[in-house]
XYZ file of C-alpha atoms in Angstrom:
612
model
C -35.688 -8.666 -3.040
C -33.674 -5.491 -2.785
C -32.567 -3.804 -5.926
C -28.904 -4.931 -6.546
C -27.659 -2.545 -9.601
C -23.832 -3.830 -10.958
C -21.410 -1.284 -10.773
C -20.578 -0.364 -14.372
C -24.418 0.947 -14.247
C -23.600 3.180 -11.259
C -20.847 4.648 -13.376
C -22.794 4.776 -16.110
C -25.417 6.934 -14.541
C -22.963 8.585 -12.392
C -21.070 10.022 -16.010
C -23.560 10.589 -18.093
C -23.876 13.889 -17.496
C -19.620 14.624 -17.723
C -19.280 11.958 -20.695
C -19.873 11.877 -23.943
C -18.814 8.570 -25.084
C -18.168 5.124 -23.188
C -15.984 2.046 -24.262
C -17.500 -0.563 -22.150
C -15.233 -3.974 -22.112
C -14.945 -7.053 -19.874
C -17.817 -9.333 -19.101
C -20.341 -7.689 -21.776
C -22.023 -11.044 -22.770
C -23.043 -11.621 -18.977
C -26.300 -11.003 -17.645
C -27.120 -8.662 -15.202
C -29.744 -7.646 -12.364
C -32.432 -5.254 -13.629
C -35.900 -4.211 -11.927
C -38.427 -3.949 -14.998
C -42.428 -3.355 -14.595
C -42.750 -7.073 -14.218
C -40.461 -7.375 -11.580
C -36.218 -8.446 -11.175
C -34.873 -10.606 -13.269
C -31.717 -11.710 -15.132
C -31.309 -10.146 -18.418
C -28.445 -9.291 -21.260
C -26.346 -6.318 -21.316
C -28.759 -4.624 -23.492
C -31.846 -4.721 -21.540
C -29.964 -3.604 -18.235
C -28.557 -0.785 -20.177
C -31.984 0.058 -21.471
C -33.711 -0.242 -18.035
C -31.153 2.210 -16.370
C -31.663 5.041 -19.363
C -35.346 4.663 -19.116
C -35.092 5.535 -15.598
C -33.282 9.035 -16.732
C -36.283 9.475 -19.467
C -34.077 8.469 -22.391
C -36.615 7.433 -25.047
C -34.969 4.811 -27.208
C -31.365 3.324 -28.200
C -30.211 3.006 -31.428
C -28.064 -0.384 -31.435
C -25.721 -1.413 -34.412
C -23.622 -4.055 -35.336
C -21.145 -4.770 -38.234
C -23.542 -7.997 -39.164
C -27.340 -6.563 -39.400
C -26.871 -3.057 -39.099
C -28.535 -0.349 -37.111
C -31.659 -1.508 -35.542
C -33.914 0.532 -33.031
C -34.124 -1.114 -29.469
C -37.000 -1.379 -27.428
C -38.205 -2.935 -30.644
C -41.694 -1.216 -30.166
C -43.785 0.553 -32.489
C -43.526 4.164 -30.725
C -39.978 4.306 -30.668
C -39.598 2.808 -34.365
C -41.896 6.055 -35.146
C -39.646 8.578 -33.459
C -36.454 7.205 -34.335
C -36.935 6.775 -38.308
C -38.563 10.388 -38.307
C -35.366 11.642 -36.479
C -32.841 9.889 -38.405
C -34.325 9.182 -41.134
C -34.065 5.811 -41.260
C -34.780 2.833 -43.499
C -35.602 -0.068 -41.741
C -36.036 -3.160 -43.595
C -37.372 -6.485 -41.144
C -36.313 -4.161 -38.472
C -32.912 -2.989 -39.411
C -30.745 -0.799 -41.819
C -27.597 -2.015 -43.206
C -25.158 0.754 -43.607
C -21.205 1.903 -44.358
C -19.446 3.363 -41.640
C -19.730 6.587 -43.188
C -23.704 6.846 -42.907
C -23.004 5.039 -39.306
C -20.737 8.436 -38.609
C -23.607 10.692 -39.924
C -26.282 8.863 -37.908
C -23.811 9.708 -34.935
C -23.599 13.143 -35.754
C -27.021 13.731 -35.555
C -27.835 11.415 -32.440
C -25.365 13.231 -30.546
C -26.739 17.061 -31.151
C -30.923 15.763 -30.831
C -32.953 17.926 -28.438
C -36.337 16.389 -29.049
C -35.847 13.454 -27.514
C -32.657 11.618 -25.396
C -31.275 8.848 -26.830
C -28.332 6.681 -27.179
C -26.296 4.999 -29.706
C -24.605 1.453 -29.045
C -22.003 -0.021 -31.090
C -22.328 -4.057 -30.465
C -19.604 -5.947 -31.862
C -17.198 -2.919 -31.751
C -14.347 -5.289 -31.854
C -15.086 -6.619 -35.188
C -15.345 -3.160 -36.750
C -11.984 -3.270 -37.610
C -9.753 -6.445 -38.751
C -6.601 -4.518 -36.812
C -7.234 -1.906 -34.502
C -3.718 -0.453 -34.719
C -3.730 -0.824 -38.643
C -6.698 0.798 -39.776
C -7.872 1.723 -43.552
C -8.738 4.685 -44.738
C -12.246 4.390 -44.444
C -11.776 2.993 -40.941
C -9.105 6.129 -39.597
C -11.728 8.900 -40.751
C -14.680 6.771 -38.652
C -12.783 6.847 -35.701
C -11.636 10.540 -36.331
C -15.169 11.646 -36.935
C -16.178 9.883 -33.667
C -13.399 11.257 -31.447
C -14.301 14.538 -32.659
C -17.707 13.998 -32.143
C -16.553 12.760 -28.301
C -14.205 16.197 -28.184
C -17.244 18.663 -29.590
C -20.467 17.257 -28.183
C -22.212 19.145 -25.122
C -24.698 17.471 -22.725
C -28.642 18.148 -23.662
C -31.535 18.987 -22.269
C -35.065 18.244 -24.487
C -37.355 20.588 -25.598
C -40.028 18.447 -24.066
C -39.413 17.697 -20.562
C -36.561 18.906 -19.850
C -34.698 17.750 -17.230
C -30.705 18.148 -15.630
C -28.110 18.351 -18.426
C -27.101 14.648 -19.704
C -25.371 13.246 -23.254
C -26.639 11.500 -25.803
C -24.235 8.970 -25.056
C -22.541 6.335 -27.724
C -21.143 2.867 -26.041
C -18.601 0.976 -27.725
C -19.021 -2.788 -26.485
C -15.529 -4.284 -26.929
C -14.290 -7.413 -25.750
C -10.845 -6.275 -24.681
C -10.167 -2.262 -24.441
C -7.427 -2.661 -26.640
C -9.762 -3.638 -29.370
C -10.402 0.372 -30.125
C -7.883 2.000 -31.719
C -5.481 3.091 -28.460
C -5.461 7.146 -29.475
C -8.881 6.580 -29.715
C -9.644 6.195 -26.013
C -5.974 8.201 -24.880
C -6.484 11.385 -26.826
C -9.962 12.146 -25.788
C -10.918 12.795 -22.011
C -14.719 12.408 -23.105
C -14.239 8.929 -23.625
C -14.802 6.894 -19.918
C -13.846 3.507 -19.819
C -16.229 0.946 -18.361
C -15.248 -2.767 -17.211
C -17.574 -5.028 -16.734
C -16.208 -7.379 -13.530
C -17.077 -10.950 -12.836
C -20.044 -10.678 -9.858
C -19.540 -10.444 -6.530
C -20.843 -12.514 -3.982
C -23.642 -10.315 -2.798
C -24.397 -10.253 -6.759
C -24.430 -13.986 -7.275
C -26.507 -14.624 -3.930
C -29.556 -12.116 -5.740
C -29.048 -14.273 -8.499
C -29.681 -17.452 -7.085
C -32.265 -16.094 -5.097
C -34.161 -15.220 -8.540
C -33.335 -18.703 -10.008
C -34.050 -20.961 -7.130
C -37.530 -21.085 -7.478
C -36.508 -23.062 -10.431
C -35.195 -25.686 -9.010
C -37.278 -28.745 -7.762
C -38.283 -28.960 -4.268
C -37.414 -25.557 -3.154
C -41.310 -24.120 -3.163
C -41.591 -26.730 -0.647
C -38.574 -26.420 1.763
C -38.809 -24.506 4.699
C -36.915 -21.018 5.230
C -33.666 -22.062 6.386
C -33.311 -24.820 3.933
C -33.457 -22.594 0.901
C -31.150 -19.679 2.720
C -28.732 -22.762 2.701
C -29.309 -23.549 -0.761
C -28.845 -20.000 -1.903
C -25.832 -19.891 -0.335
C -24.275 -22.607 -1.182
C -25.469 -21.832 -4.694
C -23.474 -18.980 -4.674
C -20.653 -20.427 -2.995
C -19.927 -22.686 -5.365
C -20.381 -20.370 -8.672
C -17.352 -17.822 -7.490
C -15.376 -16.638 -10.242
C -18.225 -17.463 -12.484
C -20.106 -15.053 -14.606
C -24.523 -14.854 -14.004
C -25.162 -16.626 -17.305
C -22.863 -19.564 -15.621
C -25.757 -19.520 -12.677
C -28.601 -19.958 -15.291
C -26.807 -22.511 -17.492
C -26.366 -24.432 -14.091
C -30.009 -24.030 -13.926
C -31.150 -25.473 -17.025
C -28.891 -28.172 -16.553
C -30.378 -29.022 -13.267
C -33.870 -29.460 -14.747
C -32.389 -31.439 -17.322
C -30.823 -33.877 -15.202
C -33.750 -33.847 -12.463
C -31.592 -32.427 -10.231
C -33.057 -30.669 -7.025
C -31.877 -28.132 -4.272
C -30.096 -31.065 -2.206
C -28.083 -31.540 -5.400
C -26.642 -27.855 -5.951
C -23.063 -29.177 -5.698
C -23.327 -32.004 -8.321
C -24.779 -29.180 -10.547
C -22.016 -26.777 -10.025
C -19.788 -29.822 -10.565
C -21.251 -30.824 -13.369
C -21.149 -27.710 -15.193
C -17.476 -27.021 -14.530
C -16.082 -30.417 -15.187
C -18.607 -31.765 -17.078
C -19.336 -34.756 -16.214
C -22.486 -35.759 -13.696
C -20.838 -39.065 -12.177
C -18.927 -38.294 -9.062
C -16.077 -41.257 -9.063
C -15.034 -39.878 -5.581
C -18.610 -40.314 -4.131
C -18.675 -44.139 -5.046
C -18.930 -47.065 -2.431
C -16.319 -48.872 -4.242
C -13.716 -46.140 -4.049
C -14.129 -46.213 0.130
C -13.676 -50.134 -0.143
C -10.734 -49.935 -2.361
C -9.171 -47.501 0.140
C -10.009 -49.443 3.325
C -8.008 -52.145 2.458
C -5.451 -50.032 0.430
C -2.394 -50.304 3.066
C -1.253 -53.528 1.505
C -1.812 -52.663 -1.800
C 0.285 -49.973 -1.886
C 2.824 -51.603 0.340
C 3.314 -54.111 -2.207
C 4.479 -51.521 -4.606
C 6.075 -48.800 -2.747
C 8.300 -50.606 -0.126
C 9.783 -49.412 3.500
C 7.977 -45.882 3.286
C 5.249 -46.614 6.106
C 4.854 -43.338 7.594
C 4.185 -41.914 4.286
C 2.144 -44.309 3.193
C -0.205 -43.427 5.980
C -0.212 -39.836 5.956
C -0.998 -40.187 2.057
C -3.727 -42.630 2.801
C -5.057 -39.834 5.693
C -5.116 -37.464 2.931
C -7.021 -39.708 0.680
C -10.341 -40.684 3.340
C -10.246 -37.063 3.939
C -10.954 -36.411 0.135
C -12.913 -38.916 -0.309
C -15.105 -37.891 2.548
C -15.488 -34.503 0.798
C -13.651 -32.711 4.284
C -10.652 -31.090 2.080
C -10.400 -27.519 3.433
C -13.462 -27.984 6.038
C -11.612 -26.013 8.422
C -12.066 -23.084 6.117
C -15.650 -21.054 5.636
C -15.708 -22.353 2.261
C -13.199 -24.914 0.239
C -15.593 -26.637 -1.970
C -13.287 -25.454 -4.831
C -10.000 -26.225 -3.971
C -8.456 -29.472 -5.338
C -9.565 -33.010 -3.529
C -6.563 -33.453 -2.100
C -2.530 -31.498 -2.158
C -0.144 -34.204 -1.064
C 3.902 -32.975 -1.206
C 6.229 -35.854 -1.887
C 9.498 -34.914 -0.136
C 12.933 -37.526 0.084
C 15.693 -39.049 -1.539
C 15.870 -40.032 -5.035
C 14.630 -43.950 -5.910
C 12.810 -44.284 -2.876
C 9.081 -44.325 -4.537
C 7.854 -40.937 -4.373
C 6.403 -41.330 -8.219
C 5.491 -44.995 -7.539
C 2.999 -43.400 -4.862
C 1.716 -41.408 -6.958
C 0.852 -43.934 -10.211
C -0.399 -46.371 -7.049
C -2.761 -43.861 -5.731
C -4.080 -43.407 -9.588
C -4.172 -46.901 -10.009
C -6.234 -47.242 -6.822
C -8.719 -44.406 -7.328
C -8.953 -44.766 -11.355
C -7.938 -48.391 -12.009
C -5.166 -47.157 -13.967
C -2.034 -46.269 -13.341
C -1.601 -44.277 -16.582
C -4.708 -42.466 -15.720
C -2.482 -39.532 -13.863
C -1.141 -36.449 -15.582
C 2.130 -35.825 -15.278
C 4.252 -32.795 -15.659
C 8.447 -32.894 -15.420
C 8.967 -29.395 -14.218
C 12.612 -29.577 -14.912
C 11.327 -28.403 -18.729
C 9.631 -25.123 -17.132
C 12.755 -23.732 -15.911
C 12.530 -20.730 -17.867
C 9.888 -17.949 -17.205
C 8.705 -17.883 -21.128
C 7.611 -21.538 -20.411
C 4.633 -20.982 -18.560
C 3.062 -20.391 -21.995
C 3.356 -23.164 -22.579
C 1.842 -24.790 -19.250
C -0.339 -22.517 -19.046
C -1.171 -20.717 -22.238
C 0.475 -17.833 -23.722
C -1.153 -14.059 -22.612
C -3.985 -12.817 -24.982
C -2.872 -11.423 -28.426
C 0.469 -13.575 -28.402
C 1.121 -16.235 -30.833
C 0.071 -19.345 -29.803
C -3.042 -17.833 -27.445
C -5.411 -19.742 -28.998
C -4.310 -22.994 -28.150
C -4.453 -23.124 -24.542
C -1.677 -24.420 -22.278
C -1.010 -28.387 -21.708
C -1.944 -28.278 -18.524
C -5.384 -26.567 -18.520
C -6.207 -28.244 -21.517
C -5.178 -31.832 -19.905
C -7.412 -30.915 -16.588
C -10.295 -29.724 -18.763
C -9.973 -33.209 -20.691
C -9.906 -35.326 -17.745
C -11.261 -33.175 -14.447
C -10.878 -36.418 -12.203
C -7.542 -37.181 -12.533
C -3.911 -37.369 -10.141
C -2.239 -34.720 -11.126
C 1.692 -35.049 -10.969
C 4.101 -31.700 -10.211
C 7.413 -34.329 -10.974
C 10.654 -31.916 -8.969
C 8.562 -29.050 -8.900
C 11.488 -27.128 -7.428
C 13.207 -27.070 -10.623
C 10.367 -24.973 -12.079
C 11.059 -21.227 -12.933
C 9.162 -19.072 -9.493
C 6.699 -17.058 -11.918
C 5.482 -20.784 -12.995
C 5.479 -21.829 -8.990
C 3.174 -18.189 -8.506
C 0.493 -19.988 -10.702
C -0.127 -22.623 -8.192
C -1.316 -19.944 -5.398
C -4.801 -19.391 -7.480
C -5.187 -23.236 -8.237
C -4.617 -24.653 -4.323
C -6.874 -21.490 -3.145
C -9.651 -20.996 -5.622
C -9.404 -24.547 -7.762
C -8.994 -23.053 -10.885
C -7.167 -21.170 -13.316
C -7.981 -19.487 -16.773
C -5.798 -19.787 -20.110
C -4.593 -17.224 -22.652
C -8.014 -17.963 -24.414
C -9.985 -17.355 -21.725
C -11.320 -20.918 -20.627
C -11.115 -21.798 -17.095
C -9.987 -25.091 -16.288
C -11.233 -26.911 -12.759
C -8.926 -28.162 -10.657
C -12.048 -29.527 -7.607
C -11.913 -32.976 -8.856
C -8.109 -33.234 -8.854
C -5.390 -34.251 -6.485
C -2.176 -32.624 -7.126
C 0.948 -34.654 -6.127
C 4.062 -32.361 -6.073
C 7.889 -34.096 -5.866
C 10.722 -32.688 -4.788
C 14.140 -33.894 -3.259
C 14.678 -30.573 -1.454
C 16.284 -31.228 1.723
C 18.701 -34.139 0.878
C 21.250 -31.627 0.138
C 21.500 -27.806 1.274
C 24.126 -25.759 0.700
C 26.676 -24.278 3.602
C 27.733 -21.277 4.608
C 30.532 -21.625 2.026
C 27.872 -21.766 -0.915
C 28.876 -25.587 -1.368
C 26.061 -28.268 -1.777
C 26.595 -30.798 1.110
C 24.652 -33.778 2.005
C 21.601 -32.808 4.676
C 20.744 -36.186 5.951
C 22.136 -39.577 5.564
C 21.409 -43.463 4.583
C 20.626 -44.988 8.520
C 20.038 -41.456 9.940
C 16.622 -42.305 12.208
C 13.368 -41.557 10.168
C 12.286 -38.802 12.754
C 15.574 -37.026 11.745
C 15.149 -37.160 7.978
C 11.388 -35.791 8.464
C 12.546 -32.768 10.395
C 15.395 -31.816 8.683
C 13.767 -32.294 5.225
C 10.550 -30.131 6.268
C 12.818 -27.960 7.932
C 14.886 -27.064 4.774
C 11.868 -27.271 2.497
C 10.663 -24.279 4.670
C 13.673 -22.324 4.411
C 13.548 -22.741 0.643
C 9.921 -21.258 -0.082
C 10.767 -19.021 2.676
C 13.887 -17.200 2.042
C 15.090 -18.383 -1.172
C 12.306 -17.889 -2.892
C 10.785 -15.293 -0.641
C 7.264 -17.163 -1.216
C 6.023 -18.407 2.259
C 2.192 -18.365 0.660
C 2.815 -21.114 -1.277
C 4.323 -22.985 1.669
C 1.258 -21.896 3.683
C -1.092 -23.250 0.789
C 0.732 -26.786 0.788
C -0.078 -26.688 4.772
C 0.833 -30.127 6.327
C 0.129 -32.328 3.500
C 4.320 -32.748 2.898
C 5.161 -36.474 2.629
C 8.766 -37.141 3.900
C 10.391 -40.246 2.545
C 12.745 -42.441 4.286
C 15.752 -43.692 2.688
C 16.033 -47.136 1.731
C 17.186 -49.301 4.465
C 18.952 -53.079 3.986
C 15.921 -55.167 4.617
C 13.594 -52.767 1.870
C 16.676 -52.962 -0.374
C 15.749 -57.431 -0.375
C 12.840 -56.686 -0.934
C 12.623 -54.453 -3.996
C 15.683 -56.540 -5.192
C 13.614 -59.573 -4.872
C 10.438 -57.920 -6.521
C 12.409 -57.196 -9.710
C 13.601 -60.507 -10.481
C 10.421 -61.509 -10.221
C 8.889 -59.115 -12.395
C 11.872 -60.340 -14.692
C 10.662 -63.740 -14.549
C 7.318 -62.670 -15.530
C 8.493 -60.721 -18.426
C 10.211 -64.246 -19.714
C 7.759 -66.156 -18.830
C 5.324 -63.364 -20.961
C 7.855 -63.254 -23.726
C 8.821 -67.178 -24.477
C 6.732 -69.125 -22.407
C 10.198 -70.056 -20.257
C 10.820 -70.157 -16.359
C 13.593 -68.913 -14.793
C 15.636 -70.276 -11.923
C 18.883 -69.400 -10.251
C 20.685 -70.870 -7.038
C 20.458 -69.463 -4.009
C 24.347 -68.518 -3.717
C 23.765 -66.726 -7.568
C 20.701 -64.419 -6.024
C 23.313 -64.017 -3.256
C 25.900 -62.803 -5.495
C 23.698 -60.150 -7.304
C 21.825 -58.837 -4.129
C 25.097 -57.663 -2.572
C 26.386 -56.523 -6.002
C 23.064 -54.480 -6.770
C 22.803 -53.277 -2.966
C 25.934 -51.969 -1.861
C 24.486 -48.913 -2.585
C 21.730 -47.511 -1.320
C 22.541 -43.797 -1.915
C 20.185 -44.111 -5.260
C 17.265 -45.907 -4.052
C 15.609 -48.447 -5.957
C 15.981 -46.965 -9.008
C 19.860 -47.191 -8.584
C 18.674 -50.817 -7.272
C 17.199 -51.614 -10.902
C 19.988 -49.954 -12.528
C 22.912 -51.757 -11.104
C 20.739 -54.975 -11.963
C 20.072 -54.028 -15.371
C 23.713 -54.052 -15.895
C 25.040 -57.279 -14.022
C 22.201 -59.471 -14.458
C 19.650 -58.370 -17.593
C 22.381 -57.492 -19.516
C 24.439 -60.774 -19.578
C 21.219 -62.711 -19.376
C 20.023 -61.220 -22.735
C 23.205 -61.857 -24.754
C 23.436 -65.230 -23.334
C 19.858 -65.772 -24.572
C 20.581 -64.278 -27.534
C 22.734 -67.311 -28.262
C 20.838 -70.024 -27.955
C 17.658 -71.500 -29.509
C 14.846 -71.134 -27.047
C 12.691 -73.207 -29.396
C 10.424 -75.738 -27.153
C 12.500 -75.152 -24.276
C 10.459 -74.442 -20.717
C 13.412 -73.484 -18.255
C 15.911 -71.655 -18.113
C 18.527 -71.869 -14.941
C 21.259 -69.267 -14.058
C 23.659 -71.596 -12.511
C 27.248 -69.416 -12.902
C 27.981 -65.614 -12.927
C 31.710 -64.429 -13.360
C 33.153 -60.833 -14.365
C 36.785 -60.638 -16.475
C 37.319 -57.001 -17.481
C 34.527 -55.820 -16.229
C 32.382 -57.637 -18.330
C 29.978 -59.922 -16.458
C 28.670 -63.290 -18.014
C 25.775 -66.080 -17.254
C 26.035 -69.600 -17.370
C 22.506 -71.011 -18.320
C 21.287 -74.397 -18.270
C 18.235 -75.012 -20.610
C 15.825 -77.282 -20.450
């Protein structure tokens, strides 16, 4: 395999000569791609680092950290020699705990040596101090002492050897840059920053190719087999640091998995669980014969009952995003719930959950209306590193993290504030997105319902909101007027056609509620209000035909709410009067109940029951 060296390296070498000092951040705990005697391999920070000085005929580091101390590294007998006879040193089981003060004098010395080149790292830099911006005394004259020691220090060449003119360079590994004191790394020009970036794709590929030996069956499988595995391999691990690749590794020869199953692997790792729900026979059965199921709860809305149901094989198939060179990480399925208010749009979505999950309160759901405001998204999605509250993570990568295989539900997502709405670009493209803290939450597993009523009303040229599309317009009308001014919202209003783009064709238009729907939902609530007697006092209920009359054209005259203005307007003329009247009377032994007279004087309706 062909040497791949990471970039910070390149820099390091690169500076070396014109630096004195480096404060090397980012992915430090990561391991990287070095070329030892024995051949390439993955290692930690500190081996890479050593590799790459060896090469330029450094002799040893010196590595120290606020726990054990200073400690000599390679960890060999030759270099323990030279560096206790050139620092005098003191090890005791291989290290030497000291104050910051000696720590400054061993720098002092390591900086100006001429015998032999060495280096100085400073592990655990950002636990030197408790507040980098608020240090004590003893911490201010460290740091002055070293920034003068960056400021006076002049690149060496050894008496033995020789050689071009290089440092004797001391590395500050930090986790954030900010963790150094900030006129620290601003006030001296000899200090070069270093970040350490999440791998590549070329870099993850010469991973995997060193760690798919590893897995079962792949000494076996011919050529282009494992060039597929490889890639898919490292496919499936972007965004992910090289450690990531060798936990998914381990965890592969734990679970007897072999080079056919890479993708339960990388699954498994990020969402932690090894059972695929979506890859079960029982889920395709469920969904074969799901038409009527959902029909039964989400009434009148065929056309979107099918396109959701498209969407749905087509995740369950695994063919989200096949169109696309890779989309193995983008969410299971997007669907975009678009229509009137009442007419099911979140009944879809608990019915899907129910479907896939067996539970309707299985799905996570978010009111967006409550992330109007910009400083909201910490708390969706966790507030920014070193602000109060960090630590915690936000609701909604903490929910997907808790339960990866989930319906996720975006409830009037145009009421959300537009930075919030920016969010959503990373999780429909990549599948994920990383919190305050730093954990990434998976969105693969997920489908993400968003609802929205945009394109009932618009506003004119006047500014004035006026109705787009009407009760007993035809459905093909409502569907291209609503996707029209859905469009023209993420378009010009927001100025944020990606996110449109992202979405693609998975929008849902409603229809309103016609006449015939309006029965039926009508007639499905009294009957889950018959159930609800029947579950609370053991009593049937029964009403003539002309009383159902009577409340059907009272609680459907209008339609302009949907069936939720359809349960409301029965609530009040029917549930209302029916509990006070029970209320009343004694419903001790009794087994039915009959509605047999309705009237209304001052607005106030009342039942006449007949018990028996």
């Amino acid at each position: 395999m062909t040497e791949i060296k990471t970039r910070w390296l390149l820099d390091l070498e690169r500076l070396l000569p014109i630096r004195s000092q480096f404060a090397v951040s980012g992915s430090i705990r990561d391991n990287f791609i070095a070329a030892p005697a024995s051949g390439p391999a993955l290692v930690p920070l500190l081996r890479a680092l050593w590799e790459t000085l060896k090469q330029r005929d450094y002799r040893l580091c010196l590595v120290y950290d606020p726990a054990d101390g200073l400690r000599v590294y390679p960890d060999e007998p030759a270099q323990r020699e030279l560096a206790t006879r050139l620092f005098d040193l003191k090890l005791v089981n291989g290290s030497q705990v000291m104050s910051l003060e000696t720590l400054a004098g061993v720098m002092k010395k390591l900086v100006a040596e001429r015998e032999a080149r060495c280096a100085l790292v400073l592990d655990f830099a950002s636990r030197l101090t408790r507040q980098a911006e608020h240090l004590s005394e003893a911490e201010h004259r460290f740091f002055v002492a070293a920034e003068k020691l960056s400021l006076n220090a002049a690149p060496v060449v050894p008496r033995e050897g020789g050689g071009a003119p290089q440092y004797n360079p001391i590395l500050w590994l930090v986790n954030r840059a900010q963790d150094l004191p900030s006129w620290f790394t601003l006030d001296s020009e000899r200090v070069a920053s270093l970040i350490i970036g999440k791998p590549d794709f070329e870099m993850r590929q010469a991973a995997a190719s060193l760690l798919a030996p590893l897995f079962a069956g792949y000494a076996g499988a011919a050529e282009a087999v494992r060039s597929r595995f490889v890639k898919s391999f490292a496919e499936g691990c972007e965004g992910m640091p090289l450690t990531a690749l060798s936990d998914i590794t381990e965890l592969a020869d734990r679970q007897g998995l072999g080079i056919p199953d890479i993708d339960d692997a990388v699954r498994c790792y990020k969402v932690g669980a090894l059972d695929n729900p979506w890859r079960k026979d029982y889920l395709r059965e469920k969904i074969r014969d799901a038409h009527s199921f959902i029909d039964e709860r989400v009434k009148g809305q065929h056309p979107a009952v099918v396109k959701t149901l498209d969407i749905l094989k087509r995740s369950v198939m695994g063919l989200t995003g096949a169109q696309a060179r890779s989309g193995g990480s983008r969410p299971r399925g997007v669907l975009f719930f678009a229509g009137p208010t009442g007419v099911g749009k979140t009944e879809l979505a608990k019915t899907l959950t129910q479907l896939i999950f067996g539970d309707e309160r299985a799905y996570l759901r978010f009111d967006m209306s409550e992330f109007a405001e910009e400083h909201t998204s910490a708390r969706l999605l966790g507030a920014p590193p070193g602000y109060i509250g960090f630590d915690a993570g936000g609701e909604l990568t903490n929910a997907v993290r808790e339960k990866p295989f989930s319906v996720v539900l975006f409830d009037e997502i145009e009421k959300a504030h537009p930075r919030i709405l920016d969010k959503f670009l990373q999780i429909l493209e990549d599948g994920r997105l990383t919190d305050g803290r730093g954990d990434t939450a998976y969105f693969s597993e997920t489908i993400l319902v968003f609802t929205s009523n945009l394109g009932i009303y618009v506003e004119d040229a006047q500014g004035e909101r006026v109705q787009n599309v009407q009760p007993g317009d035809p459905y093909e009308k409502v569907e291209s007027k609503v996707r029209e001014a859905i469009g023209n919202y993420f378009k010009f209003k927001l100025s944020r056609p990606e996110l449109l783009n992202r979405i693609g064709d998975n929008i849902v238009v409603f229809n309103f509620i016609t006449a015939d729907v309006a029965q039926r939902i009508f007639d499905g609530m009294l009957r889950n209000i018959a159930r609800r007697l029947h579950e609370e006092f053991k009593i049937q209920l029964a009403m003539a035909p002309e009383i159902r009359t009577l409340l059907l054209d009272r609680c459907t005259a209008d339609l302009s709410n949907g069936g939720r203005g359809i349960g409301n307007r029965l609530e009040s003329v029917f549930i209302n009067p029916l509990s006070r009247a029970l209320f009343e009377v004694d419903l001790e032994g009794k087994q039915k109940v009959a509605v047999t007279g309705l009237a209304e004087v001052d607005k106030v309706v009342t039942l006449t029951l007949a018990l028996a």
